[in-house]
C-alpha atoms as a printed R data frame, in Angstrom:
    type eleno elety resid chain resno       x       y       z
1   ATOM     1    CA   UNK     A     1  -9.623 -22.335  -1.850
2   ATOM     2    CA   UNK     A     2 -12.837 -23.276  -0.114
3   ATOM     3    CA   UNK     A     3 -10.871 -22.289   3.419
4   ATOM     4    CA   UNK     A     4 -10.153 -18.716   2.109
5   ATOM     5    CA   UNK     A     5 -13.500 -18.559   0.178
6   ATOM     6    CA   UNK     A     6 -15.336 -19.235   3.634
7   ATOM     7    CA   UNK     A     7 -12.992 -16.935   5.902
8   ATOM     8    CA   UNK     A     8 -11.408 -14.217   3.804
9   ATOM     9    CA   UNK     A     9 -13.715 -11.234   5.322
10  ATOM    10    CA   UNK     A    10 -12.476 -12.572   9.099
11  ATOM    11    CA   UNK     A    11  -8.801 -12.687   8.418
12  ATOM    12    CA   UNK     A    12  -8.611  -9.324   6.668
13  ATOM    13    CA   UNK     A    13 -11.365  -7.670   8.756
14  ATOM    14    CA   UNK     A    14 -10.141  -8.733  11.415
15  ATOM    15    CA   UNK     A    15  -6.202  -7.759  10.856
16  ATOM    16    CA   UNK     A    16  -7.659  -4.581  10.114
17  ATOM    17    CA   UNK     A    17 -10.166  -4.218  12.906
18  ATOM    18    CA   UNK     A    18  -6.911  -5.295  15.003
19  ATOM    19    CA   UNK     A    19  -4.749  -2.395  13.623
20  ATOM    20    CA   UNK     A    20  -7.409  -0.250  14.236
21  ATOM    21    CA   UNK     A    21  -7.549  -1.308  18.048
22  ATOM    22    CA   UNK     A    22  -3.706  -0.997  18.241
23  ATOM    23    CA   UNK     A    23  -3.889   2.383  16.557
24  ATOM    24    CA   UNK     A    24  -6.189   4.086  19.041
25  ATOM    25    CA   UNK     A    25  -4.584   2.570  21.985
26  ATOM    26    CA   UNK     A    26  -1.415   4.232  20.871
27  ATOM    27    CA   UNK     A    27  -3.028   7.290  20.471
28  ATOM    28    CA   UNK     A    28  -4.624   7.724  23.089
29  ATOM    29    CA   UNK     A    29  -1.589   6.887  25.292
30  ATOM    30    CA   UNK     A    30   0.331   9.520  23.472
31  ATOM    31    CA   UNK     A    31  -1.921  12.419  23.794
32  ATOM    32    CA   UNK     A    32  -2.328  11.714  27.572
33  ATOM    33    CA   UNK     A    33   1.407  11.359  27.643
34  ATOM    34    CA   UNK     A    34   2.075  14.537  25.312
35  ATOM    35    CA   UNK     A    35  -0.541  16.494  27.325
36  ATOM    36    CA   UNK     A    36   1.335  15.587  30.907
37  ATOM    37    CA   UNK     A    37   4.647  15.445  30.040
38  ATOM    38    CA   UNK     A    38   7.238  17.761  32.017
39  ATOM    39    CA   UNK     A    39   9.760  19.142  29.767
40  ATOM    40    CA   UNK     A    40  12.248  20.157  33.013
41  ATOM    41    CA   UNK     A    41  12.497  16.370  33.687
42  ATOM    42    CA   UNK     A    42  15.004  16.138  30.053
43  ATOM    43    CA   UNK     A    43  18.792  17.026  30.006
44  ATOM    44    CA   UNK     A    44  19.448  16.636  26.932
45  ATOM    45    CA   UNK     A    45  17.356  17.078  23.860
46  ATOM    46    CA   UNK     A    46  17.699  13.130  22.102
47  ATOM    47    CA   UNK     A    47  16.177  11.752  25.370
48  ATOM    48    CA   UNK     A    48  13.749  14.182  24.976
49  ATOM    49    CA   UNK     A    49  12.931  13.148  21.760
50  ATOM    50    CA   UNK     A    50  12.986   9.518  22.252
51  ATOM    51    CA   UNK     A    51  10.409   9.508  24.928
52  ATOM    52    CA   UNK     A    52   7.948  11.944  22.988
53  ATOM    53    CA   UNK     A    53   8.303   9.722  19.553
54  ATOM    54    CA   UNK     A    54   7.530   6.067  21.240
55  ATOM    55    CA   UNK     A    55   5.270   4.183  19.248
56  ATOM    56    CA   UNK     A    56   5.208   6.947  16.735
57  ATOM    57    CA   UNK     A    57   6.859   4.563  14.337
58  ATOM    58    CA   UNK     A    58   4.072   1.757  14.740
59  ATOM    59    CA   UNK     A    59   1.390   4.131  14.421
60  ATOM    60    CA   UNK     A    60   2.943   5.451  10.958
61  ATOM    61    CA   UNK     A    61   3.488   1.665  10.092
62  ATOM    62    CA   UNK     A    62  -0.591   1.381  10.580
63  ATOM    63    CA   UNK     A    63  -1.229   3.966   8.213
64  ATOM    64    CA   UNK     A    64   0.672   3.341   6.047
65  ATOM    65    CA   UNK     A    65   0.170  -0.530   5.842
66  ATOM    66    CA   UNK     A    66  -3.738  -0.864   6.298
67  ATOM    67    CA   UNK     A    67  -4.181  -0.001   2.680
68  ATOM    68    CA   UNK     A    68  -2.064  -3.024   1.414
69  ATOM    69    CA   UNK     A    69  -3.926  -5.432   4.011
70  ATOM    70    CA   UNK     A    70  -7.013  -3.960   2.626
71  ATOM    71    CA   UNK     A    71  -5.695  -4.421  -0.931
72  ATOM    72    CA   UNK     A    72  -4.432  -8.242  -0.177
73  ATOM    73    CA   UNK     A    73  -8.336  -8.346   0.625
74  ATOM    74    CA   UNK     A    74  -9.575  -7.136  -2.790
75  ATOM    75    CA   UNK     A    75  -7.301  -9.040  -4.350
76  ATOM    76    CA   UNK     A    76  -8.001 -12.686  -2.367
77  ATOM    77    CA   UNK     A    77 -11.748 -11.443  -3.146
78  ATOM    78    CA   UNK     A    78 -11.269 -11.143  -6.758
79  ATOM    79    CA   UNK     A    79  -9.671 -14.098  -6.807
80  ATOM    80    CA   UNK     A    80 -12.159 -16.496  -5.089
81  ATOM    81    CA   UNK     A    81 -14.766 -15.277  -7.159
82  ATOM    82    CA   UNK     A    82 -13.421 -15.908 -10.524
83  ATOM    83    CA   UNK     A    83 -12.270 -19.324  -9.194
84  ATOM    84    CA   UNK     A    84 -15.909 -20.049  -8.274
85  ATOM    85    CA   UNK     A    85 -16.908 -18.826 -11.706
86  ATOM    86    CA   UNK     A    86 -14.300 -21.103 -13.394
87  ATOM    87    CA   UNK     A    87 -15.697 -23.672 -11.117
88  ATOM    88    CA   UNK     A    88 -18.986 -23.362 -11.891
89  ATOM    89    CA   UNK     A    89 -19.036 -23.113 -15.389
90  ATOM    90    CA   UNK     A    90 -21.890 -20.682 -15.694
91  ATOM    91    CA   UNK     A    91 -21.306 -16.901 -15.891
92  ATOM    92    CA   UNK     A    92 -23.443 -15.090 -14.057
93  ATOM    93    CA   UNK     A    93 -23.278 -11.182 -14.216
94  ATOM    94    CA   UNK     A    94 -24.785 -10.910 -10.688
95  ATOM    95    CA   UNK     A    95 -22.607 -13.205  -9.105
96  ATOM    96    CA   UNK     A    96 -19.760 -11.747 -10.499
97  ATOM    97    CA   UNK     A    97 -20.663  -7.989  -9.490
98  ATOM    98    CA   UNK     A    98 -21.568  -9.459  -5.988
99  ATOM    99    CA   UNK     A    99 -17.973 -11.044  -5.498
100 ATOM   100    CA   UNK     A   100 -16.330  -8.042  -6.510
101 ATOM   101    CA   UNK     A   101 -18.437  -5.334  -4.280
102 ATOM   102    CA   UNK     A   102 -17.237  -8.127  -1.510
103 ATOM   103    CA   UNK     A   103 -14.017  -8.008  -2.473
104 ATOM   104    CA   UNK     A   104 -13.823  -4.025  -2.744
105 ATOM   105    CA   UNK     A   105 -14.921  -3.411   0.772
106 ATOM   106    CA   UNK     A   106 -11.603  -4.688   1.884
107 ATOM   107    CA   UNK     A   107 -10.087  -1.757   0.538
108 ATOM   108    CA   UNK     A   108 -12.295   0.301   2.174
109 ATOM   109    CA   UNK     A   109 -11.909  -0.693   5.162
110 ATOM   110    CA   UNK     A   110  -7.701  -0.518   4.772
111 ATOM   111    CA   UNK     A   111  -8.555   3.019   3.845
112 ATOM   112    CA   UNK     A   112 -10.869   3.252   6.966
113 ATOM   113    CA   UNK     A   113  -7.856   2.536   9.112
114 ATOM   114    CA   UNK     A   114  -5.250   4.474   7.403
115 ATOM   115    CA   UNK     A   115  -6.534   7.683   6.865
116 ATOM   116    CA   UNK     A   116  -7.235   8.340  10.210
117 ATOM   117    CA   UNK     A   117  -3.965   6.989  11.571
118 ATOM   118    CA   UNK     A   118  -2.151   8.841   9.240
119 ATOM   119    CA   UNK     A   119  -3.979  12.007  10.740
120 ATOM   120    CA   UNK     A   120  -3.639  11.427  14.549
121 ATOM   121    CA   UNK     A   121   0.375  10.223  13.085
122 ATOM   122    CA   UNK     A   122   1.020  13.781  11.397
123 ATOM   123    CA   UNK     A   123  -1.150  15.644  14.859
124 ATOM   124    CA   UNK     A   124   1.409  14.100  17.153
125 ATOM   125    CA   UNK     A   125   4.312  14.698  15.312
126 ATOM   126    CA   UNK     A   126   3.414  18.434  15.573
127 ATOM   127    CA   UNK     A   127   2.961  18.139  18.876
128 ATOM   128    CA   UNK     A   128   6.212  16.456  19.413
129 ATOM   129    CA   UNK     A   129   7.537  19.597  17.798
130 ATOM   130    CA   UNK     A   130   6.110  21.920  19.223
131 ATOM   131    CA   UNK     A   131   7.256  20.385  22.819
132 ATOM   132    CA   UNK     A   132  10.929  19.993  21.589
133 ATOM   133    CA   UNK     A   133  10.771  23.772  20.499
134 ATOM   134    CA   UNK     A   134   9.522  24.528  23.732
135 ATOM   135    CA   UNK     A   135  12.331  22.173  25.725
136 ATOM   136    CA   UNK     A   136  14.857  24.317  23.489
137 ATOM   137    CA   UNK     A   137  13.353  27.232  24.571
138 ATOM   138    CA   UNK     A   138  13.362  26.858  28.222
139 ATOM   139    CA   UNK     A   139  17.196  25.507  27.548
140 ATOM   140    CA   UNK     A   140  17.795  29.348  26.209
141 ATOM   141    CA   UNK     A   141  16.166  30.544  29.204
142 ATOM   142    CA   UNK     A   142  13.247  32.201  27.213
143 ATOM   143    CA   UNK     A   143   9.790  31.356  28.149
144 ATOM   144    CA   UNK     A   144   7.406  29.610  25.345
């Protein structure tokens, strides 16, 4: 208990801070690769698709998993502190509302990560169709 009393805010933080690196790299490389791609390059519509959705899925899996991390946080948090009440013996008020403020910012910070991801997530999935209508388009010989 004393291990995950002593580095609870690094693992979760951390995971978190790390999904949140992983979810702007991705994108980032999607907008640059939305913004450049050449729809005349695609025979057929499911290769189309295929290239304009990669890492679409692990960006949706940050969003929509950053909350539970974040919630795995408050929960550890809430956890640790009533151990170290039981430990103690002595109930203080302001030692309990410290512990659980800790543990709250946890979620926070899954929420931090998520809504956001879910965002750029929903932006690039119009985008995607919004190219594949355009692909379909050209296909019909009309100009979008």
């Amino acid at each position: 208990m004393e291990f995950l009393q002593a580095n609870l805010d690094y693992l979760v933080l951390g995971t978190l801070g790390l999904m949140s690196f992983v979810m702007l790299a991705l994108v980032i490389e999607r907008y640059l690769y939305l913004n450049k791609v050449s729809l005349q390059q695609f025979d057929h519509i499911e290769t189309l698709k295929i290239d304009l959705t990669r890492n679409l899925t692990t960006l949706s899996s940050i969003g929509s998993n950053a909350p539970y991390v974040g919630l795995l946080g408050t929960v550890l948090g809430i956890l640790v502190t009533f151990y170290t009440m039981g430990q103690g013996g002595k109930i203080e008020v302001n030692a309990i509302m410290l512990g659980l403020a800790l543990a709250l910012k946890a979620t926070a910070a899954g929420l931090l990560v998520a809504i956001p991801a879910i965002m750029f997530y929903n932006g690039l999935l119009r985008k995607v169709d919004v190219l594949t209508a355009r692909w379909q388009a050209l296909r019909d010989g009309k100009s979008a």
